[in-house]
Amino acid sequence: MAEAGFYHALKVDDELCYGCTHCMNVCPTGAIRIRNGKASIRADWCVDCGECMRACPVDAIYVEQDDFDKIFRFKCRVALVPAVLIGQFQSKVTEAEIFSVMRELGFTHVFQTEHTAGLINRTMIEVSREAMQKPVISSFCPAIVRLIQIKFPSLLDQVLRVKPPIDASAVYFRKRLEDEGIDPADIGIFYVTPCAAKIAAVKSPVGEEKSPLDGVINMSFIYNKIYRMVKNRHNNSSISPGEMLPLLSPRSIKHSLTGGEVSGMEGRCLAIDEIHNVIEFLEKLENDEIEGVDFLELRACDQSCAGGVLVGGNRFLTVERLHKRAVRFEGVADIPGDIKAYSNFMSKNLGIGELKPRSMMALDEDMGEAMRKMQQVRHLMCFLPGIDCGACGAPNCQSLAEDIVRRESQLSACVFIQRMMEKHSKLSGEHALRIIEKIWGKNRLDKNCNKKGAENDSE
Amino acid sequence: MKFKYEIEGGNFSKAGNASSEVKKILKQLNVPPPIIKRLVVALYEGEVNVVAHAWNGCIYVEIEPERIDVKIEDKGPGIPDIEQAMQEGFSTASQAVREMGFGAGMGLPNMKKNADQLNISSKVGKGTIVELVIFLNGKR
Ligand SMILES: Nc1ncnc2c1ncn2[C@@H]1O[C@H](COP(=O)(O)OP(=O)(O)OP(=O)(O)O)[C@@H](O)[C@H]1O
Ligand code: SF4
Ligand SMILES: [Mg+2]
C-alpha cells in the first residue's frame, strides 16, 4: 500500500493563517506545529478529523476539493448523496426536488449513499458472529479507522472488514449502470462529502487498491447552490417534476447519525461520537477494562455525520429533521428490491482488505534506540518548565521534548529556557528574537494594529 | 528506565490511569502490541486490586531492553491464603465493589496468564507485594 504518499484533505492556507495556536491545541493526535508563523500539519499523524478546521478563527484551514467541472469529463455523471445533505433542508423541500435540482446542476444520475445500508448491516451481523474477538468495531468513519491505525494498532483486527455505504453504493451503482450498457469509462461517480475524512478515504483508500469513486464534491458548496435554486423555484411557484426515487427505509435514513448502526446490530452495542470521547473509550478497551460489549459504532464528529465539518446546517436540527423525514418512510424495507437482485455480486464485493498499523507513537523503530530517546526526553523534561504554553510552536512541553529528540526542534525554542540562557549569558537577546521569528514569523512582534482584535481590526 | 505511580485505595474513577500511562510509554518504545497488551492487562488487574482491596499503594515499572519488571506494593489487609486467592472465581470483594462490575475473582488468575513470571508475597494486616515480569524478546 502507498503508505508514504498519504493523502490529506485538510490544508493550511498560508495567506490566511496568522499563526495562532488554536488548531495546535485541539488536534487530538498532536499533529500540528507552528513554523515560520504558520500552522503545519504532520502528514503521518493527521487522521483528517477536521477538529483544526472547526477551531480556526480565520478559516485558514480548508478542505481541498475537486473542481466541480471535473464531473463534465464523464458522459454519465453520478452524484452519490448522503442523507445529511437532505437533512439540512426544511421538510417542505422534498427529496425529489433536491435531486431534480442536482440534475439541473449537471448530474445525469442522483443516488443515495445509504441505499446499501441495509445490506451492509446484514453483512456486518454475519461477519460479527464469526469474529474471534469482541467488540467488533465499525469501519464506517474513515477518521476513526485512521485513528485506530495510528494510535490503537492492537485493536485493528477488531475493525469489521465490511465496506461503508459510500464505497458499497459506488460499487453497486457502477455495476448497475454498466449492466445498462454504459461504457465503464464514461461513468464518473462523485460523492457529496460532509467531511475531510471521506475525501482522504477516496484519495488514498485504506485496505483497498483503488477507490470505487471518481471524485468528491464539498457538501457546503453544493448545499448553497441547491438552496438558491430551490428557493427560486418556490418563488416562481413552479412545481418540480417529482422524480421517482428508490425509497430509503427509516433505519437507512438514520444510518449516518449517532446510533444509526447500533440500532440494527446484535448483542450489546455502544454508539460513541466525537473523537475525544472515542479516544477515551478506546484507551479503556485496549486495557481490557471493557467487558461484554459486542459492537462499537464510533464516529469522529459530535452527532456523527450531521456534525461533519462540511455540513453547514446546525447539527442538532439536521438530526431532528432526518428523524422526522424517516417517519414518512415507515414500512419501507431495509434492503431495497433492486439490491436483492444483485446480492450475489454484492456479497463478493462488500469486503475490504487488510488494515495495516501505521503506529506513529514510537520514538524509534528500534526498541533500544527508542529507549535511549525516551531517556533523553525525560532528561529534557527536567529543564522545560511544564507550563504547556505553546510558545515554542509545539502543543506542550512534552511534545517539544519529543520534537527535540526527533531533531525537529531545539531546547532554545522554549521562551523560558531562552530567559535562563540570557541570564547565564549563553544567549543574546538578538539571537533569542531570531529564534522566535523562526517559529512565529518575521516581524511577528512588531506593532500591528490590523491583527485580529487590535485597533484597526474589521475596518 | 524506572517509573513510579501512586494508587489511591477506593478511588475507582482513577483505576486504570497508571496502566494507561505505562501503555503510552510502551507504545513510544515500539514494544510489539501483543506484549503491550499482556503487560497492560496484568498491570490493570493489579492496579484495580489495590483500589478494590487495599488502602493505598504504588506501582514501580522498570523497563530494560530485554524485560519489563513491575512491582505493585500496597498497604492494606493483605492476603491470608495466596493459593486460594489465585483460584479462578475466588473473591472477597464487597457488594459495593461487585456492583461496579469487579469481584469476579478473575484478576489474579488473569495476571498469571498474562505475565511471564508472577510472585506474590503478603503480610496480613500490613500489605501485599505483587511482582511480575514480562520478557520483551518473546521468550516466555
Ligand atoms: N492487593 C490486595 N490486597 C488484599 N487482598 C487482595 C489483593 N489482591 C487480591 N486480593 C484478594 O484476592 C482475591 C482474589 O483477587 P482477584 O483479583 O483474583 O479477584 P477480585 O479482585 O476479587 O475480582 P476481579 O479481579 O475479578 O474483579 C480478592 O477478592 C481479595 O480477597
Ligand atoms: S462522523 Fe461522519 S462526517 Fe464525521 S468524520 Fe466520520 S464519516 Fe466524516
Ligand atoms: Mg481483582
XYZ file of C-alpha atoms and ligand atoms in Angstrom:
639
model
C 0.000 0.000 0.000
C 1.162 3.517 -0.695
C 1.845 4.360 2.931
C 4.365 7.038 2.077
C 2.177 9.287 -0.023
C -0.629 9.514 2.480
C -3.177 11.969 1.199
C -4.833 14.534 3.431
C -7.770 16.715 2.524
C -7.084 19.301 5.216
C -4.753 22.072 4.084
C -3.470 25.289 5.587
C -3.865 28.495 3.607
C -0.618 30.329 4.338
C -2.151 33.610 3.220
C -4.867 33.449 5.862
C -3.100 31.611 8.664
C -1.679 34.084 11.149
C -0.042 31.502 13.382
C -2.217 31.416 16.456
C -2.286 28.155 18.401
C -5.952 27.205 18.314
C -5.619 24.290 15.900
C -2.431 23.053 17.529
C -4.156 22.872 20.889
C -7.226 20.959 19.725
C -5.618 18.380 17.445
C -6.457 15.028 19.046
C -3.310 13.348 17.738
C -0.955 16.271 18.411
C -0.149 16.549 14.710
C 0.181 20.356 14.403
C 3.224 22.577 14.909
C 3.826 26.256 14.199
C 6.756 27.048 11.896
C 7.544 30.390 10.293
C 4.363 31.797 11.744
C 2.101 29.246 10.069
C 0.431 26.060 11.186
C 1.859 22.920 9.654
C 0.158 19.545 9.801
C 2.246 16.433 10.198
C 1.015 14.162 7.454
C 1.692 10.858 9.140
C -0.164 11.809 12.344
C -3.215 13.512 10.834
C -6.444 11.498 10.681
C -8.470 14.156 8.820
C -10.991 14.531 11.616
C -11.378 18.269 10.951
C -11.049 19.488 14.558
C -8.439 22.032 13.438
C -10.801 23.415 10.818
C -13.504 23.890 13.415
C -11.095 25.663 15.763
C -9.521 28.080 13.275
C -10.678 31.652 13.963
C -9.879 32.892 10.448
C -10.888 29.943 8.246
C -7.296 29.326 7.231
C -7.761 25.566 7.291
C -9.684 24.365 4.309
C -10.665 21.185 2.588
C -9.090 20.526 -0.747
C -11.800 19.612 -3.214
C -12.196 18.560 -6.788
C -13.099 21.237 -9.271
C -16.836 20.869 -9.883
C -16.288 20.934 -13.640
C -14.425 17.665 -13.317
C -17.829 15.938 -13.450
C -18.197 17.010 -17.080
C -15.286 14.800 -18.085
C -17.767 11.952 -17.877
C -20.821 11.308 -20.008
C -22.603 9.586 -17.168
C -22.271 11.838 -14.130
C -23.417 10.249 -10.904
C -23.910 12.110 -7.621
C -23.874 9.953 -4.524
C -25.782 11.884 -1.894
C -25.735 11.112 1.826
C -28.825 11.644 3.971
C -27.251 14.507 5.938
C -27.360 16.681 2.817
C -31.128 16.303 2.708
C -31.407 16.709 6.456
C -30.238 20.285 6.159
C -33.362 21.281 4.255
C -36.694 22.040 5.851
C -39.183 19.239 5.478
C -41.248 21.090 2.903
C -38.373 20.630 0.434
C -38.783 17.123 -0.900
C -36.040 14.643 -1.766
C -37.321 14.607 -5.327
C -36.965 18.368 -5.565
C -33.412 18.349 -4.256
C -32.398 15.650 -6.701
C -34.054 17.308 -9.623
C -32.115 20.488 -8.855
C -28.948 18.425 -8.765
C -29.659 17.144 -12.229
C -30.025 20.737 -13.358
C -26.556 21.319 -11.940
C -25.201 18.768 -14.367
C -25.528 15.315 -12.863
C -27.209 12.690 -15.016
C -27.971 10.405 -12.068
C -28.505 11.092 -8.387
C -28.320 8.156 -5.992
C -28.490 7.890 -2.238
C -25.421 6.734 -0.319
C -27.475 4.802 2.227
C -29.098 2.691 -0.473
C -26.806 -0.194 0.553
C -27.011 0.459 4.325
C -29.449 -2.375 4.979
C -27.302 -4.866 3.113
C -24.196 -3.665 4.926
C -25.990 -4.021 8.208
C -26.904 -7.619 7.441
C -23.344 -8.406 6.333
C -21.902 -6.813 9.464
C -24.122 -9.005 11.625
C -22.910 -12.110 9.776
C -19.242 -11.152 9.969
C -19.559 -10.224 13.663
C -20.931 -13.645 14.502
C -17.693 -15.175 13.241
C -15.457 -12.645 14.958
C -12.708 -14.053 17.160
C -12.591 -11.034 19.354
C -15.330 -8.749 20.602
C -16.274 -5.991 20.470
C -16.036 -5.601 16.744
C -15.656 -2.028 15.534
C -17.465 -0.470 12.591
C -15.357 0.759 9.682
C -17.931 3.437 8.855
C -15.956 6.556 9.797
C -12.613 6.851 7.975
C -11.212 9.240 10.594
C -11.762 6.559 13.222
C -10.156 3.844 11.099
C -7.091 6.048 10.711
C -7.103 6.894 14.393
C -7.002 3.186 15.220
C -4.177 2.622 12.711
C -2.109 5.361 14.321
C -2.951 5.242 17.988
C -4.531 1.853 18.699
C -2.922 -0.629 16.289
C -3.592 -3.530 18.643
C -7.328 -3.048 18.008
C -7.059 -3.147 14.207
C -8.080 -6.793 13.990
C -11.367 -5.888 15.621
C -12.343 -3.477 12.862
C -15.037 -5.081 10.698
C -13.764 -5.506 7.191
C -17.036 -4.561 5.563
C -17.298 -1.606 3.184
C -19.030 1.523 4.448
C -22.099 2.722 2.459
C -20.130 5.204 0.348
C -17.922 2.517 -1.189
C -20.567 -0.184 -1.295
C -23.045 2.104 -3.043
C -20.446 3.330 -5.525
C -19.592 -0.265 -6.436
C -23.267 -1.176 -6.691
C -24.426 1.722 -8.848
C -21.434 1.438 -11.126
C -22.250 -2.200 -11.753
C -25.879 -1.380 -12.451
C -25.009 1.331 -14.918
C -22.532 -0.959 -16.651
C -25.254 -3.584 -16.904
C -27.456 -0.997 -18.559
C -24.839 -0.918 -21.284
C -22.979 2.251 -20.351
C -19.275 2.212 -21.160
C -17.355 1.948 -17.845
C -15.018 4.730 -18.973
C -17.979 7.077 -19.295
C -19.149 6.612 -15.700
C -17.984 9.141 -13.126
C -19.230 8.711 -9.563
C -18.946 11.716 -7.251
C -19.604 11.664 -3.539
C -21.093 14.717 -1.877
C -18.975 14.699 1.257
C -19.790 16.000 4.727
C -16.172 15.779 5.861
C -12.471 15.775 5.095
C -12.037 12.204 6.253
C -14.186 10.844 3.437
C -12.167 12.813 0.906
C -8.941 11.383 2.236
C -10.504 7.923 2.172
C -11.367 8.365 -1.504
C -7.949 9.773 -2.465
C -5.920 7.244 -0.524
C -8.141 4.357 0.452
C -7.267 2.135 3.382
C -7.483 -1.607 2.833
C -8.187 -1.138 -0.886
C -6.168 -0.734 -4.024
C -8.296 1.960 -5.532
C -11.417 3.808 -4.522
C -14.583 2.995 -6.473
C -15.284 6.738 -6.607
C -14.013 9.212 -9.185
C -14.201 12.322 -7.082
C -15.699 14.240 -4.203
C -17.835 17.327 -4.027
C -17.743 19.555 -0.972
C -21.165 19.435 0.651
C -21.235 23.043 1.769
C -20.516 24.119 -1.813
C -23.342 22.111 -3.295
C -25.759 22.869 -0.471
C -25.544 26.570 -1.173
C -26.184 26.004 -4.864
C -29.171 23.745 -4.263
C -30.573 26.060 -1.626
C -30.565 29.014 -4.010
C -32.149 27.080 -6.857
C -34.830 25.523 -4.672
C -35.673 28.946 -3.290
C -36.010 30.389 -6.792
C -38.330 27.599 -7.783
C -40.502 28.177 -4.773
C -40.670 31.856 -5.616
C -41.791 31.081 -9.151
C -44.185 28.536 -7.662
C -43.089 26.212 -10.436
C -43.724 22.714 -9.185
C -40.818 20.357 -9.629
C -41.410 17.365 -11.874
C -41.107 14.952 -8.963
C -38.810 12.183 -9.980
C -39.399 8.619 -8.840
C -36.691 7.635 -6.436
C -35.993 4.353 -4.762
C -37.068 4.914 -1.179
C -34.845 4.569 1.851
C -36.042 2.825 4.983
C -36.176 4.842 8.218
C -33.158 2.963 9.512
C -31.141 3.669 6.362
C -32.031 7.367 6.562
C -30.649 7.445 10.104
C -27.644 5.202 9.345
C -25.074 8.034 9.439
C -26.473 9.574 12.621
C -25.339 8.543 16.083
C -26.908 5.182 16.900
C -27.672 4.530 13.242
C -25.614 1.373 13.001
C -26.170 0.210 16.558
C -29.926 0.032 16.040
C -29.506 -2.855 13.610
C -26.734 -4.855 15.274
C -26.990 -7.825 17.598
C -25.958 -8.102 21.230
C -24.657 -5.377 23.477
C -23.815 -2.401 21.274
C -22.495 1.058 22.023
C -22.543 4.197 19.896
C -19.872 6.778 20.677
C -19.459 10.058 18.829
C -16.876 12.881 18.961
C -13.231 11.959 18.579
C -12.074 12.727 22.129
C -14.865 10.544 23.513
C -13.774 7.811 21.146
C -10.127 8.085 22.214
C -11.099 7.907 25.873
C -13.120 4.787 25.242
C -10.509 3.059 23.078
C -7.910 3.598 25.818
C -10.122 1.622 28.162
C -10.895 -1.003 25.576
C -7.208 -1.510 24.942
C -6.604 -2.055 28.667
C -9.299 -4.742 28.666
C -11.329 -2.590 31.029
C -14.473 -3.030 28.938
C -16.215 -6.359 29.164
C -19.109 -7.967 27.389
C -19.600 -5.435 24.585
C -20.268 -6.918 21.138
C -20.257 -3.977 18.757
C -18.919 -0.433 18.676
C -20.161 2.321 16.415
C -17.509 5.030 16.575
C -17.754 8.376 14.805
C -15.296 11.250 14.842
C -17.881 14.031 14.818
C -20.300 15.105 17.503
C -23.745 13.950 16.277
C -21.853 11.826 13.717
C -22.128 12.934 10.084
C -24.739 15.590 10.906
C -21.785 17.307 12.602
C -19.331 16.842 9.714
C -17.090 19.874 9.093
C -18.677 20.500 5.704
C -22.243 20.291 6.931
C -23.281 23.924 7.112
C -26.600 23.390 8.845
C -26.897 23.135 12.607
C -26.176 19.519 13.531
C -28.973 19.177 16.066
C -31.556 20.486 13.630
C -30.229 18.175 10.926
C -30.663 15.199 13.239
C -34.184 16.291 14.154
C -35.184 16.768 10.527
C -33.853 13.398 9.469
C -35.769 11.724 12.273
C -38.919 13.459 11.086
C -38.291 12.527 7.469
C -37.679 8.930 8.479
C -41.180 8.694 9.941
C -42.623 9.334 6.495
C -40.913 6.220 5.173
C -42.230 3.844 7.790
C -42.713 0.421 6.235
C -40.010 0.701 3.556
C -37.712 -2.344 3.552
C -34.127 -2.021 4.811
C -32.798 -3.876 1.774
C -34.378 -2.480 -1.415
C -35.661 -4.951 -4.006
C -33.221 -3.840 -6.700
C -30.285 -4.722 -4.443
C -31.659 -8.181 -3.729
C -31.278 -8.939 -7.436
C -27.568 -8.166 -7.070
C -26.997 -9.964 -3.787
C -24.559 -12.410 -5.358
C -22.450 -9.677 -6.884
C -22.557 -7.599 -3.706
C -21.594 -10.452 -1.400
C -18.373 -10.777 -3.419
C -17.680 -7.062 -3.284
C -18.536 -5.949 0.232
C -15.260 -6.920 1.886
C -12.188 -4.747 2.389
C -8.551 -5.778 2.557
C -6.218 -5.910 5.496
C -5.864 -2.792 7.631
C -2.215 -2.111 8.384
C -0.919 -0.395 11.507
C 0.690 2.969 10.974
C 1.877 3.363 14.547
C 3.359 6.793 14.761
C 3.640 6.873 18.511
C 7.041 5.176 18.584
C 10.105 7.372 19.154
C 12.116 4.946 17.058
C 11.572 1.711 15.163
C 14.352 0.059 17.131
C 13.345 -0.601 20.715
C 16.788 0.013 22.154
C 17.120 3.276 20.277
C 13.602 4.270 21.342
C 14.582 3.704 24.959
C 17.631 5.897 24.535
C 15.444 8.620 23.066
C 12.936 8.332 25.849
C 15.731 8.809 28.338
C 16.653 11.984 26.511
C 13.058 13.175 26.546
C 12.836 12.630 30.268
C 16.132 14.424 30.757
C 14.882 17.402 28.732
C 11.705 17.485 30.779
C 13.919 18.233 33.813
C 14.639 21.607 32.236
C 11.400 22.535 30.494
C 9.071 24.495 32.780
C 5.920 22.392 32.370
C 3.790 25.420 31.530
C 2.492 23.969 28.257
C 2.102 27.471 26.787
C 2.797 26.523 23.171
C 5.184 29.460 22.619
C 7.760 27.024 21.283
C 5.407 26.107 18.425
C 4.594 22.698 19.913
C 1.375 21.968 21.833
C 3.083 21.289 25.170
C 6.449 20.777 26.850
C 6.364 17.022 26.381
C 5.819 17.425 22.621
C 8.687 19.883 22.392
C 10.960 17.449 24.206
C 9.971 14.710 21.772
C 10.448 17.026 18.793
C 13.938 17.890 20.026
C 14.840 14.218 20.285
C 13.481 13.734 16.765
C 15.758 16.640 15.757
C 12.831 18.770 14.692
C 13.269 21.493 17.271
C 15.691 22.663 19.914
C 15.687 23.427 23.603
C 16.148 27.147 22.970
C 12.748 27.196 21.235
C 11.304 27.432 24.741
C 10.907 31.097 25.691
C 11.578 30.347 29.348
C 14.748 28.434 28.552
C 15.767 31.462 26.473
C 15.349 33.661 29.567
C 17.502 31.337 31.619
C 20.133 31.222 28.887
C 20.195 35.008 28.690
C 20.598 35.182 32.441
C 23.641 32.936 32.194
C 24.893 34.893 29.155
C 24.571 31.871 26.916
C 22.212 33.583 24.521
C 21.983 37.168 23.307
C 18.671 38.985 23.131
C 19.214 39.329 19.373
C 19.636 35.616 18.935
C 16.560 34.880 21.085
C 14.473 37.113 18.830
C 15.753 35.327 15.750
C 14.628 32.022 17.258
C 11.187 33.455 17.973
C 10.900 34.796 14.438
C 11.762 31.389 13.061
C 8.803 29.906 14.872
C 6.338 32.778 14.753
C 7.349 34.521 11.549
C 9.348 37.595 10.687
C 8.412 40.852 12.429
C 5.776 38.956 14.348
C 6.386 41.001 17.475
C 6.244 44.371 15.695
C 3.309 46.629 16.431
C 0.457 45.731 14.077
C -2.972 47.268 14.565
C -4.558 45.182 11.803
C -4.410 41.900 13.578
C -7.477 40.215 14.978
C -8.859 42.122 17.946
C -6.481 45.102 17.510
C -7.459 48.745 16.927
C -7.988 48.520 13.183
C -9.468 45.043 13.076
C -12.523 44.759 10.793
C -12.090 48.259 9.450
C 14.247 3.193 32.880
C 12.178 3.479 36.022
C 8.678 4.808 36.535
C 6.574 5.114 39.655
C 2.825 5.651 40.073
C 0.763 6.124 43.225
C -2.571 4.358 43.622
C -5.340 5.610 45.839
C -7.407 2.876 47.537
C -11.139 3.060 46.928
C -10.932 5.557 44.065
C -12.362 3.589 41.145
C -12.634 6.568 38.859
C -8.835 6.706 38.711
C -8.260 2.958 38.482
C -6.551 2.296 35.169
C -4.717 5.611 34.903
C -1.330 4.121 35.722
C -1.914 1.300 33.237
C -2.759 3.822 30.526
C 0.402 5.817 31.272
C 2.557 2.730 31.041
C 0.826 1.732 27.833
C 1.664 5.099 26.275
C 5.310 4.672 27.189
C 5.476 1.164 25.758
C 3.940 2.363 22.505
C 6.577 5.075 22.277
C 9.208 2.426 22.792
C 7.780 0.447 19.875
C 7.165 -2.599 22.031
C 5.139 -5.113 19.964
C 1.381 -4.673 20.566
C 0.770 -8.226 21.847
C 3.384 -7.732 24.566
C 1.957 -4.326 25.462
C -1.435 -5.908 25.735
C -0.270 -8.636 28.099
C 1.551 -6.224 30.339
C -1.237 -3.684 30.458
C -3.898 -6.279 31.209
C -1.837 -7.707 34.065
C -0.960 -4.277 35.373
C -4.556 -3.103 35.246
C -5.738 -6.079 37.286
C -3.044 -5.366 39.861
C -3.967 -1.698 39.945
C -7.654 -2.469 40.458
C -6.835 -4.938 43.223
C -5.115 -2.187 45.177
C -8.063 0.141 44.580
C -10.621 -2.537 45.495
C -8.917 -4.364 48.323
C -6.150 -2.194 49.837
C -5.734 1.279 51.364
C -3.107 2.728 49.096
C -0.196 1.601 47.039
C 2.485 2.210 44.497
C 3.419 0.796 41.123
C 7.064 0.571 40.112
C 7.844 -0.187 36.491
C 11.339 -0.849 35.256
C 11.902 -1.195 31.541
C 15.060 -2.737 30.187
C 15.893 -3.836 26.649
C 15.003 -7.435 27.347
C 12.418 -7.286 30.130
C 9.822 -5.273 31.983
C 9.618 -5.639 35.743
C 6.555 -4.455 37.617
C 6.200 -4.265 41.369
C 2.832 -3.370 42.892
C 3.206 -2.683 46.564
C 0.334 -1.784 48.850
C -0.607 -1.058 52.408
C -3.740 -2.997 53.172
C -5.331 -6.051 54.729
C -3.017 -8.454 52.916
C -3.949 -11.871 51.551
C -4.192 -14.626 54.177
C -4.181 -17.554 51.739
C -2.471 -16.712 48.464
C -3.086 -20.102 46.878
C -6.811 -19.690 47.486
C -6.771 -16.127 46.164
C -5.153 -17.370 42.969
C -8.089 -19.638 42.200
C -10.476 -18.576 39.498
C -13.675 -17.235 40.969
C -12.368 -16.694 44.479
C -13.200 -13.225 45.672
C -13.798 -11.378 48.890
C -14.971 -8.248 47.083
C -17.671 -6.300 48.872
C -21.153 -5.860 47.452
C -20.319 -2.254 46.579
C -17.271 -3.359 44.575
C -19.312 -6.046 42.791
C -21.896 -3.508 41.802
C -19.159 -1.623 39.992
C -18.503 -4.677 37.879
C -15.478 -6.044 39.745
C -15.185 -9.037 42.023
C -15.438 -11.954 39.619
C -12.337 -13.425 41.195
C -10.549 -13.412 37.855
C -7.924 -10.725 38.456
C -5.061 -12.742 39.884
C -5.604 -15.711 37.505
C -5.633 -13.240 34.634
C -2.355 -11.747 35.826
C -0.804 -15.196 35.971
C -1.992 -15.919 32.471
C -0.518 -12.733 31.017
C 2.744 -12.366 32.917
C 5.825 -14.478 32.233
C 6.573 -14.569 35.944
C 4.330 -13.705 38.871
C 5.271 -13.602 42.504
C 3.032 -12.562 45.377
C 4.004 -12.013 48.970
C 1.734 -10.652 51.636
C 1.549 -9.888 55.350
C -1.933 -9.943 56.854
C -2.841 -6.565 58.279
C 0.164 -4.899 56.609
C 0.024 -5.230 52.847
C 0.805 -7.070 49.669
C 3.596 -7.079 47.111
C 2.878 -8.382 43.635
C 5.832 -8.699 41.296
C 5.557 -9.610 37.671
C 7.945 -9.903 34.754
C 7.328 -9.819 31.035
C 10.136 -10.621 28.622
C 10.472 -8.467 25.550
C 12.221 -10.912 23.272
C 9.150 -13.114 23.142
C 10.648 -15.854 25.330
C 8.115 -16.926 27.907
N -3.833 -6.171 46.875
C -4.658 -6.962 47.571
N -4.843 -6.754 48.902
C -5.666 -7.560 49.608
N -6.357 -8.591 49.075
C -6.199 -8.863 47.782
C -5.358 -8.056 46.951
N -5.384 -8.552 45.697
C -6.229 -9.613 45.735
N -6.710 -9.800 46.983
C -7.619 -10.872 47.414
O -7.609 -11.911 46.458
C -8.920 -12.117 45.976
C -8.862 -12.509 44.524
O -8.349 -11.437 43.746
P -8.712 -11.340 42.205
O -8.095 -10.134 41.653
O -8.380 -12.646 41.581
O -10.297 -11.206 42.220
P -11.176 -9.961 42.634
O -10.346 -8.742 42.748
O -11.926 -10.318 43.857
O -12.169 -9.857 41.442
P -11.814 -9.335 39.961
O -10.345 -9.106 39.902
O -12.254 -10.417 39.028
O -12.586 -8.082 39.773
C -9.620 -10.818 46.235
O -11.009 -10.973 46.329
C -9.028 -10.414 47.558
O -9.599 -11.109 48.617
S -18.522 11.069 11.648
Fe -19.164 11.149 9.505
S -18.757 13.274 8.921
Fe -17.582 12.919 10.783
S -15.532 12.283 10.087
Fe -16.735 10.400 10.420
S -17.604 9.937 8.405
Fe -16.931 12.069 8.333
Mg -9.082 -8.166 41.149
